[in-house]
Tab-separated table of C-alpha atoms and ligand atoms in Angstrom:
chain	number	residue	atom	x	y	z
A	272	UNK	CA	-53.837	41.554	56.808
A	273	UNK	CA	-53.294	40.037	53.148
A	274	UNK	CA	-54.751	43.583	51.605
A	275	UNK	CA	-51.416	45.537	53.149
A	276	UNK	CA	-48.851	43.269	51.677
A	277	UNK	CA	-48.247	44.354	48.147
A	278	UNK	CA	-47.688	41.248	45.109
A	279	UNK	CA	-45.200	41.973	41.666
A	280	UNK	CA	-44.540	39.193	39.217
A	281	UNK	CA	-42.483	41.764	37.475
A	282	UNK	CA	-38.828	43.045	37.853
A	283	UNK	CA	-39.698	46.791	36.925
A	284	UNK	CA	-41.960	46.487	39.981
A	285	UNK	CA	-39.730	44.973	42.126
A	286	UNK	CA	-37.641	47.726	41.458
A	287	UNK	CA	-39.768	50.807	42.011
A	288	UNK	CA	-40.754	49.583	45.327
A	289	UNK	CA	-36.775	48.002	46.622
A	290	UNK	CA	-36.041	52.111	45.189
A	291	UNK	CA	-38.166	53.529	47.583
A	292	UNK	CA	-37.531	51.545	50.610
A	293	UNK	CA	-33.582	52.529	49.595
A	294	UNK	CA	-34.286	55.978	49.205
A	295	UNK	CA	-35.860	56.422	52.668
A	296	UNK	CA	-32.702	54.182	53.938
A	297	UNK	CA	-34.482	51.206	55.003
A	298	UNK	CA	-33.058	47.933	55.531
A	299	UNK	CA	-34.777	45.534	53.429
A	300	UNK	CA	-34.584	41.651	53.457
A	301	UNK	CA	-35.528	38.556	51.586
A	302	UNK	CA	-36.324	35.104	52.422
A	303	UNK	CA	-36.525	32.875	49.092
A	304	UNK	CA	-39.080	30.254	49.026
A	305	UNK	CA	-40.639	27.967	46.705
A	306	UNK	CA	-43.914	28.110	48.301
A	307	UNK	CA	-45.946	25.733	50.436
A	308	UNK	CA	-44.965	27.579	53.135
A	309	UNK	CA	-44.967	26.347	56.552
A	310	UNK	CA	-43.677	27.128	59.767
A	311	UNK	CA	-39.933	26.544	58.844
A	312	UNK	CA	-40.744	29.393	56.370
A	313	UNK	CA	-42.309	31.738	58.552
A	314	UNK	CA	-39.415	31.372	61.799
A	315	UNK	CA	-37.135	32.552	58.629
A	316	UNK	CA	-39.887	35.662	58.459
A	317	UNK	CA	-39.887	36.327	62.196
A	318	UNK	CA	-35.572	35.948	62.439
A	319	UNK	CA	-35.581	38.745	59.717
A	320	UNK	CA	-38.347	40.744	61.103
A	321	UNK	CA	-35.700	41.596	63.922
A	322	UNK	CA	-32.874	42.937	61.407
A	323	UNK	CA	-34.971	44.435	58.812
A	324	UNK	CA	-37.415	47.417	58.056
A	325	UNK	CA	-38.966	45.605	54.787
A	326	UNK	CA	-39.574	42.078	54.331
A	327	UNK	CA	-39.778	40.855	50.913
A	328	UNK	CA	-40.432	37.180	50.300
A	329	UNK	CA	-40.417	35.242	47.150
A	330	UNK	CA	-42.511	32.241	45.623
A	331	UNK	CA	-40.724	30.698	43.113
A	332	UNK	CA	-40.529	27.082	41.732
A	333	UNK	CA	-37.618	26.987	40.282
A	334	UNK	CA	-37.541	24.740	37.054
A	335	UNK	CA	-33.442	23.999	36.925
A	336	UNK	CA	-33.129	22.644	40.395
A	337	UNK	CA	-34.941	19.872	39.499
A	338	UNK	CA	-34.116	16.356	37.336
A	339	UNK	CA	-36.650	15.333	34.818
A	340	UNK	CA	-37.184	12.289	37.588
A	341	UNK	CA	-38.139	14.556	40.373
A	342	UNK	CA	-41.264	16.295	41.487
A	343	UNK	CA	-40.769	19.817	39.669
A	344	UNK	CA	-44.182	19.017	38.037
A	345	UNK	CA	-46.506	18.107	41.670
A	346	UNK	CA	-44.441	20.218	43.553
A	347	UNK	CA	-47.060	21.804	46.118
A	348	UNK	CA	-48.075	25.170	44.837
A	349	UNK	CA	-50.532	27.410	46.187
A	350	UNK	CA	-50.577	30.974	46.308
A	351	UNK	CA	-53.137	31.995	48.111
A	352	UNK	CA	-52.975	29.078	50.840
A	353	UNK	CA	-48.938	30.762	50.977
A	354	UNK	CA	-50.633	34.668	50.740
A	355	UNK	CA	-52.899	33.688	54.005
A	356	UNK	CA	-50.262	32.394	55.886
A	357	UNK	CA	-47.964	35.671	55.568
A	358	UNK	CA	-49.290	38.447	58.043
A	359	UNK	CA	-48.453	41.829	57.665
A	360	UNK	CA	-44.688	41.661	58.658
A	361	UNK	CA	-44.118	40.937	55.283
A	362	UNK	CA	-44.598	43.941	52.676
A	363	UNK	CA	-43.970	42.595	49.207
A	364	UNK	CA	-44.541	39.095	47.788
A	365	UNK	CA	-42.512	38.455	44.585
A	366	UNK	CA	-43.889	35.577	42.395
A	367	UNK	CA	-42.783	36.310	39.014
A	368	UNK	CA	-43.361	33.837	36.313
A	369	UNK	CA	-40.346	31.188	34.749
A	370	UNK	CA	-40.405	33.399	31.470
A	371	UNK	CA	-39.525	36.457	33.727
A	372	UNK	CA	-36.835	34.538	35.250
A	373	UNK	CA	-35.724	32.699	32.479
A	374	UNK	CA	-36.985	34.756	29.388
A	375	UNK	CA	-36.630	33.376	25.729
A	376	UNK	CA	-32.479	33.064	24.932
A	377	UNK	CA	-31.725	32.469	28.968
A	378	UNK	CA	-28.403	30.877	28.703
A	379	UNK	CA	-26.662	31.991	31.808
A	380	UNK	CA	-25.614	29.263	34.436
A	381	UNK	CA	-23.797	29.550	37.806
A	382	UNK	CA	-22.344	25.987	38.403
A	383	UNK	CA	-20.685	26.083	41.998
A	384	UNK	CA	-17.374	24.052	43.437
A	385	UNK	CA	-16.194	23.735	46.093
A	386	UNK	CA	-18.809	23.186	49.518
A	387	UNK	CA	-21.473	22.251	46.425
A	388	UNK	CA	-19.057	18.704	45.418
A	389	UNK	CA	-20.236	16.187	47.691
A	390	UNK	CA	-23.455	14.954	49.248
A	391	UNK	CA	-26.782	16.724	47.668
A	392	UNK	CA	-23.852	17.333	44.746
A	393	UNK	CA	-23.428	13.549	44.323
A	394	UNK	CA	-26.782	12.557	43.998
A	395	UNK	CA	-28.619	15.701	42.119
A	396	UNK	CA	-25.893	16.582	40.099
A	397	UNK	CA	-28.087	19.707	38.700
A	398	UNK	CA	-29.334	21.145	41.775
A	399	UNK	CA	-26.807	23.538	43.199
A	400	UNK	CA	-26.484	24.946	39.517
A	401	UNK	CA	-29.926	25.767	39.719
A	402	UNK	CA	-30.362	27.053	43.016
A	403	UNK	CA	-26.865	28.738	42.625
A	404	UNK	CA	-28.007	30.425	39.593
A	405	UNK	CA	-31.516	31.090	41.059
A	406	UNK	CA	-30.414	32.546	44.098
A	407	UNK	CA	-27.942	34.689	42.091
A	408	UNK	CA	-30.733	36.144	40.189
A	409	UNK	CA	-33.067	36.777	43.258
A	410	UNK	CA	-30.518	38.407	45.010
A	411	UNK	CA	-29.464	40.795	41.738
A	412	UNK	CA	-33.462	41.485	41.348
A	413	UNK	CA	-34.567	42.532	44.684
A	414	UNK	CA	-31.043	44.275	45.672
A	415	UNK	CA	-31.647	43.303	49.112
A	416	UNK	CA	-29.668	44.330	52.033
A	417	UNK	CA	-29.585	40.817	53.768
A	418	UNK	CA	-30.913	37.673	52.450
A	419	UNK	CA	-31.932	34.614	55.133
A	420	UNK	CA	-31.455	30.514	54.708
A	421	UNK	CA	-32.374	27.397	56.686
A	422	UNK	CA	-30.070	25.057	57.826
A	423	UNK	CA	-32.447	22.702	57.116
A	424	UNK	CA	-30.422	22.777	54.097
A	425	UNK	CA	-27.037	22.964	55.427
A	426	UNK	CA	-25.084	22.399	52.562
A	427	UNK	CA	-27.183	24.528	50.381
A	428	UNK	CA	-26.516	27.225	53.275
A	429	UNK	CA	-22.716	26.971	52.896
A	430	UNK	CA	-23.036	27.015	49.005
A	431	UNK	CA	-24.723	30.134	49.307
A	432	UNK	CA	-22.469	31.782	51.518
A	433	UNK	CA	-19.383	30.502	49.408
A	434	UNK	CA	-21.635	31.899	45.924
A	435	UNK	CA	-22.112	35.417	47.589
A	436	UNK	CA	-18.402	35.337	48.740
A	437	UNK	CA	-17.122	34.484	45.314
A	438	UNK	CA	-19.173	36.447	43.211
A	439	UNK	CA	-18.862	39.769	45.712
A	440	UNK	CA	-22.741	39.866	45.911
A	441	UNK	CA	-23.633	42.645	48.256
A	442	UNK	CA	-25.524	40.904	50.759
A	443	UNK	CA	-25.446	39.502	54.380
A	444	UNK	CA	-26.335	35.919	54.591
A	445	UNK	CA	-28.402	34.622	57.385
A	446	UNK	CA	-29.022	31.166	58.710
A	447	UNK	CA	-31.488	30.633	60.624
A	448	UNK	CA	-32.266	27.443	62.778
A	449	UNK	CA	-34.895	23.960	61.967
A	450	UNK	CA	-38.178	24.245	62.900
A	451	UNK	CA	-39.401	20.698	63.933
A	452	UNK	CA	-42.942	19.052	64.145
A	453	UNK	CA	-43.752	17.708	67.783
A	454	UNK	CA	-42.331	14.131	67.166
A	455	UNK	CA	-39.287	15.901	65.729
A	456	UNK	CA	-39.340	15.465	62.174
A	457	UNK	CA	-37.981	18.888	59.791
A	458	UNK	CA	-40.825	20.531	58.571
A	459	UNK	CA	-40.684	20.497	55.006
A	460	UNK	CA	-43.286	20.812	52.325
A	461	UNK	CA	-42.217	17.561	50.957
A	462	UNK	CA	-43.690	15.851	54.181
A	463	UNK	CA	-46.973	15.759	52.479
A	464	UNK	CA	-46.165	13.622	49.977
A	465	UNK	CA	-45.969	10.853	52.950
A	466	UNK	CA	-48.852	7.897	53.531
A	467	UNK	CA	-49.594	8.426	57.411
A	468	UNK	CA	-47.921	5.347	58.201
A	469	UNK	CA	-44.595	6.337	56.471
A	470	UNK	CA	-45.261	10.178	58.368
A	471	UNK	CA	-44.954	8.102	61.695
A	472	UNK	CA	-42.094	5.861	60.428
A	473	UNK	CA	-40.142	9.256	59.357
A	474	UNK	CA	-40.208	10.639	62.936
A	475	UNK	CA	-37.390	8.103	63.490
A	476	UNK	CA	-34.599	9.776	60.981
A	477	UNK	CA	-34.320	12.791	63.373
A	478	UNK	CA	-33.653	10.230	66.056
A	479	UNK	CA	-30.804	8.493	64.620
A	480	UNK	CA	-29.271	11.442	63.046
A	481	UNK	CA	-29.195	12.778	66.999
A	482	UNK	CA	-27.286	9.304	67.845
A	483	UNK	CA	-25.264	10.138	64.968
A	484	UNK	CA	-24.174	13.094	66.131
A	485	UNK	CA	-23.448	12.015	69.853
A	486	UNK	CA	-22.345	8.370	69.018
A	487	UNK	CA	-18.507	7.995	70.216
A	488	UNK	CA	-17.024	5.235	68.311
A	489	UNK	CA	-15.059	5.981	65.494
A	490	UNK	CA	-16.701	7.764	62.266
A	491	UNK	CA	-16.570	4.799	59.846
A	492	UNK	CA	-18.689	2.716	62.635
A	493	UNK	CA	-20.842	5.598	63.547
A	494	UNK	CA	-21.941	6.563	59.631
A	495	UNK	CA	-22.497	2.377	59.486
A	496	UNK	CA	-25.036	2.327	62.585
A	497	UNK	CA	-26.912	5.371	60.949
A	498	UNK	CA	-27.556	3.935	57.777
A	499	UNK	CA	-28.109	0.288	59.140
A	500	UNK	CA	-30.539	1.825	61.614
A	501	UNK	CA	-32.513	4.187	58.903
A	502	UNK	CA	-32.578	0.777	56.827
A	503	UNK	CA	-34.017	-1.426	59.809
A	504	UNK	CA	-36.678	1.388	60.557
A	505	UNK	CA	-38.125	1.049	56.841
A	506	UNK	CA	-35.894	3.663	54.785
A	507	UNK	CA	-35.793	1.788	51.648
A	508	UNK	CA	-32.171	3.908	50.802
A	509	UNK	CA	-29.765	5.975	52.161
A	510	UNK	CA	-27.895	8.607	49.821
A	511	UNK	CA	-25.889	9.405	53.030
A	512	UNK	CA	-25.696	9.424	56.400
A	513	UNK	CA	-22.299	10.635	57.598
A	514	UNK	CA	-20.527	13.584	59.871
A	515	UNK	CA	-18.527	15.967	57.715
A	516	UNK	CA	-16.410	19.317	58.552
A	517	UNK	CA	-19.244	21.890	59.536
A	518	UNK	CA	-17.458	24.198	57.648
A	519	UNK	CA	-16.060	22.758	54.394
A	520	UNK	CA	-18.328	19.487	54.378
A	521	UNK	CA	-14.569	17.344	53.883
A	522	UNK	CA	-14.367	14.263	56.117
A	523	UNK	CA	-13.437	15.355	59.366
A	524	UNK	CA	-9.618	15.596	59.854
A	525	UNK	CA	-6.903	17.112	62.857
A	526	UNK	CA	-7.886	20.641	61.427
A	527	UNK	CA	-11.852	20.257	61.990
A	528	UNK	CA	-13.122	22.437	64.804
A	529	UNK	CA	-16.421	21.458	64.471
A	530	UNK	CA	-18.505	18.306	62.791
A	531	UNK	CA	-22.014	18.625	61.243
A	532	UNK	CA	-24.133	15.183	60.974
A	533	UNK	CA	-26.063	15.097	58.086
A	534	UNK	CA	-28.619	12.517	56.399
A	535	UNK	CA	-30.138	12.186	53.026
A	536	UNK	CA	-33.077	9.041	53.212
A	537	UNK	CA	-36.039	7.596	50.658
A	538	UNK	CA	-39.206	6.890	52.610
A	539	UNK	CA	-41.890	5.524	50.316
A	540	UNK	CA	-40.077	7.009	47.713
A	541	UNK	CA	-39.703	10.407	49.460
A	542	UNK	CA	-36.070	12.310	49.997
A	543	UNK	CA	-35.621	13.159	53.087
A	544	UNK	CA	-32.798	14.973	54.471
A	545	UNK	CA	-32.027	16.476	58.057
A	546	UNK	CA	-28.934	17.578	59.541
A	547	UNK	CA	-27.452	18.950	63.127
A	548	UNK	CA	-24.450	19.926	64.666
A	549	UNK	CA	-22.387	17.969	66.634
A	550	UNK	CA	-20.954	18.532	70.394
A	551	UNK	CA	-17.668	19.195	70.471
A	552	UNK	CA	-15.908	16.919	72.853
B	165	LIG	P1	-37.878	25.868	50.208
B	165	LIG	O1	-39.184	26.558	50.024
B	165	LIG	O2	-37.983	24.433	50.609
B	165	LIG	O3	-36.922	26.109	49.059
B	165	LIG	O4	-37.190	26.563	51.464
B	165	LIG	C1	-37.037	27.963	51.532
B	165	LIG	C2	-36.172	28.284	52.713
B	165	LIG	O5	-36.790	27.784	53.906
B	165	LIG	C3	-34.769	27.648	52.654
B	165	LIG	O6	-33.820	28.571	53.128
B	165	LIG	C4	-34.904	26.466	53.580
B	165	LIG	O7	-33.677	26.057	54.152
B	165	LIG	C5	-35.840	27.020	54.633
B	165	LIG	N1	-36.523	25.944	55.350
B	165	LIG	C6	-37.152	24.868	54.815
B	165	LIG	N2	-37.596	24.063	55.796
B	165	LIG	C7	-37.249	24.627	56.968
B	165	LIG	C8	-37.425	24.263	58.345
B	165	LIG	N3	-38.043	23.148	58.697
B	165	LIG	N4	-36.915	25.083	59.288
B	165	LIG	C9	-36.266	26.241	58.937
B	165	LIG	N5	-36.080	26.626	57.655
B	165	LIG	C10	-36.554	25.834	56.687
């Protein structure tokens, strides 16, 4: 299957083929990655396989979403293991190089407010910048019709919406739902980077984010027994652990119609973040 989906590093590329799929008025997609892909990736493939004619998917690492502390340089990358795992619902891979993205006198930044303050915002300060600014690009390079997210990343999700919104990007924005492993921990490609012990350990964050989400007593005490629980069950820290306005991300007030619980937890040194709605009573 891997010989009928086509690959372009390039932009001028990109373009001829997005062209033609226009021309003969297909609807063509995109679901951003930065490789590793796993199943989370490929439900995102499958959900856009329903609303689209052409599937493009891109591979990109993307240098200015990550602080010099974090894992930009062993992030998992590799293509072919990602090439084999696409079948042929996908036609176009783009994996184009940082200097195509950011060529020699890039100085261009998008550096999102509102749903972006907060949470991830708080404690990597540089990320939605880059993935605002990334996204921006992707979307302005492939010309895509619609364009889907996880809400593995929930506030990432939101930011996105809010960019495209702002910015009058023509593009629908698609969320799709998190793909779990069997004990029901998010698949992400960061998993790897866990010992087997601290793999099993992990399971439990989905857990208490679930008791989050149903626990009844009032907010303050609720957000307490999360973080004293991810604490007792080996997290060594907790960025958050807290139920916010699903659509805004403020702390929940008489306006709120709906509440999303969300963690953010270091496991052997590992960030790990989850989130899920919450019933409405
Ligand atoms: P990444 O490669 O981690 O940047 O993720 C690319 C896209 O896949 C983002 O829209 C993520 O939200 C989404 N994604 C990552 N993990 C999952 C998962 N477990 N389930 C569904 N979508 C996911």
């Amino acid at each position: 299957m891997i010989n009928r989906i086509e690959r372009t590093h390039t932009v001028v590329e990109l373009h001829a083929v997005v062209q033609k799929w226009h021309d003969a008025n297909l609807r063509v997609g995109l679901v951003p990655t930065m490789g590793a892909l796993h199943e989370g990736h490929l439900s995102l493939i499958d959900n856009l396989a329903e609303k689209c004619d052409r599937i493009i998917v891109s591979i990109f690492v993307n240098p200015t979403q990550f602080a010099a502390h974090e894992d930009f340089d062993t992030y998992p990358s590799d293509i072919n293991h990602d090439l084999s795992k696409i079948d042929s619902r996908v036609q176009l891979v783009y994996a184009p190089t940082v200097k195509t993205i950011y060529p020699a006198g890039y100085a261009t930044r998008i550096v999102p407010d509102g749903v972006a303050l907060g949470l991830e915002g708080d404690y990597r300060p540089h990320f939605f910048t880059g993935v605002a600014t990334i996204v921006s690009k992707l979307l302005l390079q492939t010309r895509v019709d619609v364009a889907i997210f996880g809400e593995k990343d929930y506030q990432q999700l939101l930011m996105i919406r809010q960019l495209v919104r702002d910015l009058d990007i023509p593009v629908a924005i698609h969320a799709a739902p998190t793909i779990r492993e069997a004990d029901g921990l998010a698949m992400s490609s960061r998993n790897m980077y866990l010992s087997a012990a601290a793999r099993t350990q992990a399971a439990a964050l989905p857990k208490i984010l679930n008791d989050l989400a149903h626990n009844e007593l009032a907010r303050a005490v609720a957000e307490q027994q999360a973080q004293d629980m991810l604490l007792a069950t080996g997290f060594e820290s907790v960025d958050y652990a807290c139920l916010r306005d699903a659509e805004t991300l403020a702390v929940p007030n008489a306006t709120t119609k709906s509440c999303r619980a969300l963690i953010a937890a270091r496991l052997e040194g590992v960030r790990l973040i989850d989130n899920c709605a919450v019933p409405n009573t």
